[in-house]
One Martini backbone bead per residue (centre of mass of N, CA, C, O) as a GRO file, in nm:
protein
  181
    1MET     BB    1   0.059   0.062  -0.022
    2LEU     BB    2   0.302   0.254   0.007
    3LYS     BB    3   0.401   0.216  -0.283
    4SER     BB    4   0.146   0.330  -0.418
    5ILE     BB    5   0.156   0.610  -0.288
    6ALA     BB    6   0.440   0.681  -0.388
    7ALA     BB    7   0.380   0.653  -0.691
    8VAL     BB    8   0.156   0.864  -0.699
    9SER     BB    9   0.324   1.099  -0.591
   10LEU     BB   10   0.525   1.099  -0.825
   11LEU     BB   11   0.319   1.142  -1.048
   12LEU     BB   12   0.208   1.409  -0.943
   13ALA     BB   13   0.474   1.567  -0.943
   14ALA     BB   14   0.526   1.536  -1.246
   15LEU     BB   15   0.262   1.665  -1.346
   16LEU     BB   16   0.296   1.937  -1.205
   17SER     BB   17   0.563   2.012  -1.339
   18VAL     BB   18   0.464   2.003  -1.630
   19ALA     BB   19   0.225   2.197  -1.599
   20ASN     BB   20   0.392   2.439  -1.499
   21SER     BB   21   0.588   2.460  -1.742
   22GLN     BB   22   0.366   2.492  -1.956
   23THR     BB   23   0.223   2.739  -1.835
   24ASN     BB   24   0.488   2.928  -1.827
   25SER     BB   25   0.571   2.877  -2.159
   26THR     BB   26   0.269   2.959  -2.235
   27THR     BB   27  -0.049   3.086  -2.367
   28ASP     BB   28  -0.191   2.840  -2.314
   29ALA     BB   29  -0.507   2.761  -2.134
   30ARG     BB   30  -0.429   2.461  -2.106
   31GLU     BB   31  -0.520   2.212  -1.857
   32PHE     BB   32  -0.389   1.908  -1.679
   33GLN     BB   33  -0.477   1.689  -1.402
   34VAL     BB   34  -0.378   1.400  -1.201
   35ALA     BB   35  -0.498   1.172  -0.936
   36ALA     BB   36  -0.441   0.904  -0.696
   37TYR     BB   37  -0.645   0.729  -0.419
   38THR     BB   38  -0.623   0.418  -0.243
   39ARG     BB   39  -2.294   1.589   0.826
   40VAL     BB   40  -2.213   1.774   0.567
   41ARG     BB   41  -2.370   1.965   0.337
   42THR     BB   42  -2.381   2.044   0.022
   43VAL     BB   43  -2.420   2.213  -0.238
   44LYS     BB   44  -2.609   2.219  -0.491
   45PRO     BB   45  -2.561   2.121  -0.789
   46SER     BB   46  -2.544   2.182  -1.093
   47ASP     BB   47  -2.672   2.075  -1.383
   48ALA     BB   48  -2.402   2.065  -1.533
   49ALA     BB   49  -2.250   1.891  -1.327
   50VAL     BB   50  -2.441   1.648  -1.326
   51SER     BB   51  -2.412   1.583  -1.626
   52ILE     BB   52  -2.104   1.527  -1.615
   53GLU     BB   53  -2.108   1.305  -1.406
   54ARG     BB   54  -2.291   1.106  -1.567
   55LEU     BB   55  -2.116   1.085  -1.816
   56ALA     BB   56  -1.863   0.972  -1.679
   57PHE     BB   57  -2.001   0.726  -1.560
   58ASP     BB   58  -2.091   0.602  -1.832
   59LEU     BB   59  -1.807   0.581  -1.959
   60ILE     BB   60  -1.689   0.391  -1.748
   61ASN     BB   61  -1.896   0.160  -1.788
   62LYS     BB   62  -1.813   0.111  -2.083
   63LYS     BB   63  -1.522   0.028  -2.023
   64ARG     BB   64  -1.601  -0.213  -1.846
   65ALA     BB   65  -1.779  -0.368  -2.052
   66ALA     BB   66  -1.552  -0.409  -2.273
   67ILE     BB   67  -1.407  -0.620  -2.038
   68GLY     BB   68  -1.646  -0.767  -1.855
   69LEU     BB   69  -1.750  -0.573  -1.645
   70GLU     BB   70  -1.918  -0.455  -1.406
   71PRO     BB   71  -2.105  -0.213  -1.313
   72LEU     BB   72  -2.133   0.062  -1.155
   73THR     BB   73  -2.280   0.207  -0.872
   74TRP     BB   74  -2.466   0.460  -0.782
   75ASN     BB   75  -2.383   0.694  -0.506
   76ASP     BB   76  -2.493   0.964  -0.333
   77ASP     BB   77  -2.290   0.967  -0.096
   78LEU     BB   78  -2.035   0.962  -0.275
   79ALA     BB   79  -2.105   1.216  -0.430
   80GLU     BB   80  -2.084   1.399  -0.183
   81VAL     BB   81  -1.790   1.349  -0.124
   82ALA     BB   82  -1.692   1.446  -0.402
   83ARG     BB   83  -1.820   1.730  -0.405
   84THR     BB   84  -1.681   1.840  -0.158
   85HIS     BB   85  -1.394   1.826  -0.279
   86SER     BB   86  -1.430   1.984  -0.539
   87GLN     BB   87  -1.529   2.245  -0.399
   88ASP     BB   88  -1.280   2.291  -0.228
   89MET     BB   89  -1.080   2.319  -0.461
   90ALA     BB   90  -1.227   2.555  -0.598
   91ASN     BB   91  -1.240   2.758  -0.360
   92GLN     BB   92  -0.908   2.722  -0.295
   93LYS     BB   93  -0.727   2.660  -0.539
   94PHE     BB   94  -0.665   2.334  -0.557
   95PHE     BB   95  -0.461   2.013  -0.595
   96SER     BB   96  -0.578   1.736  -0.399
   97HIS     BB   97  -0.642   1.480  -0.176
   98ARG     BB   98  -0.598   1.693   0.026
   99GLY     BB   99  -0.764   1.887   0.207
  100SER     BB  100  -0.786   2.198   0.352
  101ASP     BB  101  -0.832   2.023   0.640
  102GLY     BB  102  -0.651   1.737   0.592
  103THR     BB  103  -0.825   1.546   0.444
  104MET     BB  104  -0.928   1.238   0.335
  105VAL     BB  105  -1.142   1.025   0.193
  106ASP     BB  106  -1.196   0.865   0.457
  107ASP     BB  107  -1.266   1.110   0.630
  108ARG     BB  108  -1.501   1.217   0.458
  109ALA     BB  109  -1.675   0.967   0.481
  110ASP     BB  110  -1.698   0.962   0.789
  111LYS     BB  111  -1.829   1.249   0.819
  112LEU     BB  112  -2.086   1.130   0.632
  113GLY     BB  113  -2.131   0.817   0.755
  114LEU     BB  114  -1.910   0.631   0.605
  115ARG     BB  115  -1.807   0.308   0.765
  116ASP     BB  116  -1.891   0.038   0.575
  117TRP     BB  117  -1.580  -0.029   0.474
  118ALA     BB  118  -1.295  -0.192   0.309
  119ALA     BB  119  -1.273   0.014   0.059
  120ILE     BB  120  -1.107   0.316  -0.073
  121GLY     BB  121  -1.126   0.554  -0.347
  122GLU     BB  122  -0.948   0.805  -0.567
  123ASN     BB  123  -1.019   1.041  -0.822
  124ILE     BB  124  -0.856   1.318  -0.986
  125ALA     BB  125  -0.931   1.637  -1.162
  126PHE     BB  126  -0.789   1.894  -1.381
  127GLU     BB  127  -0.944   2.152  -1.592
  128ARG     BB  128  -0.869   2.372  -1.885
  129GLY     BB  129  -0.979   2.437  -2.215
  130PHE     BB  130  -1.185   2.197  -2.260
  131GLU     BB  131  -1.374   2.006  -2.427
  132ASN     BB  132  -1.543   1.766  -2.304
  133ALA     BB  133  -1.480   1.703  -1.994
  134ALA     BB  134  -1.554   1.406  -1.940
  135GLU     BB  135  -1.396   1.271  -2.169
  136PHE     BB  136  -1.120   1.384  -2.095
  137ALA     BB  137  -1.092   1.269  -1.810
  138VAL     BB  138  -1.129   0.969  -1.877
  139GLU     BB  139  -0.898   0.943  -2.084
  140ARG     BB  140  -0.670   1.030  -1.886
  141TRP     BB  141  -0.719   0.808  -1.681
  142MET     BB  142  -0.667   0.574  -1.891
  143GLU     BB  143  -0.352   0.672  -1.928
  144SER     BB  144  -0.333   0.600  -1.622
  145PRO     BB  145  -0.255   0.340  -1.433
  146ALA     BB  146  -0.388   0.418  -1.156
  147HIS     BB  147  -0.665   0.508  -1.269
  148LYS     BB  148  -0.735   0.262  -1.434
  149GLN     BB  149  -0.738   0.070  -1.198
  150ASN     BB  150  -0.979   0.199  -1.060
  151LEU     BB  151  -1.187   0.186  -1.300
  152LEU     BB  152  -1.113  -0.153  -1.347
  153ASP     BB  153  -1.182  -0.257  -1.071
  154GLN     BB  154  -1.364  -0.534  -0.955
  155ARG     BB  155  -1.409  -0.450  -0.648
  156TRP     BB  156  -1.571  -0.229  -0.742
  157LYS     BB  157  -1.927  -0.123  -0.695
  158GLU     BB  158  -1.909   0.180  -0.603
  159THR     BB  159  -2.005   0.528  -0.691
  160GLY     BB  160  -1.894   0.877  -0.710
  161MET     BB  161  -1.949   1.206  -0.844
  162GLY     BB  162  -1.761   1.526  -0.861
  163VAL     BB  163  -1.839   1.861  -0.984
  164ALA     BB  164  -1.659   2.164  -1.037
  165ILE     BB  165  -1.745   2.495  -1.166
  166LEU     BB  166  -1.598   2.762  -1.305
  167PRO     BB  167  -1.633   3.055  -1.482
  168ASP     BB  168  -1.344   2.994  -1.645
  169GLY     BB  169  -1.359   2.663  -1.707
  170THR     BB  170  -1.305   2.511  -1.450
  171TYR     BB  171  -1.236   2.168  -1.350
  172TYR     BB  172  -1.345   1.951  -1.082
  173PHE     BB  173  -1.264   1.613  -1.010
  174THR     BB  174  -1.441   1.345  -0.832
  175GLN     BB  175  -1.380   0.997  -0.748
  176VAL     BB  176  -1.555   0.747  -0.563
  177PHE     BB  177  -1.470   0.436  -0.416
  178LEU     BB  178  -1.650   0.127  -0.303
  179LEU     BB  179  -1.613  -0.127  -0.043
  180ARG     BB  180  -1.783  -0.330   0.140
  181ASP     BB  181  -1.793  -0.538   0.425
   0.00000   0.00000   0.00000
């Protein structure tokens, strides 16, 4: 587990470094980053955000079906955990698995009353300047071994997606995966 976390941390550091160097060296406003990490209610998400969440969810289930995996089941509680984190990242303008209050996905799930799980995982993405936000995020997750492993892991049965959209066209994605005890 520690090796997986270390590998993901190295991947995130490399991606952040590349994204920062590309952002600083060009006038192109397009950015993308991903990272993986294996009861306060949030504000109701916008219709646009919910539509993007559901599209990403459907695209992921199509990827799973293409290789013979069962589809993930949408869980509103997990979507709330995901939305809370995406909104936190958007409000505070940061990109990390660790929330602005120091919590990780398991802490956030516990805070919202989800304690009956055996495993929990999270994928996050940040993008700006790309059309078709859901498709772009899912395709980039599929290109990353750690994210693809989460998306196509047969042990995951439930998931929830949260998207926060800023007025400048910045999207923050969080997907939470859960295996119950």
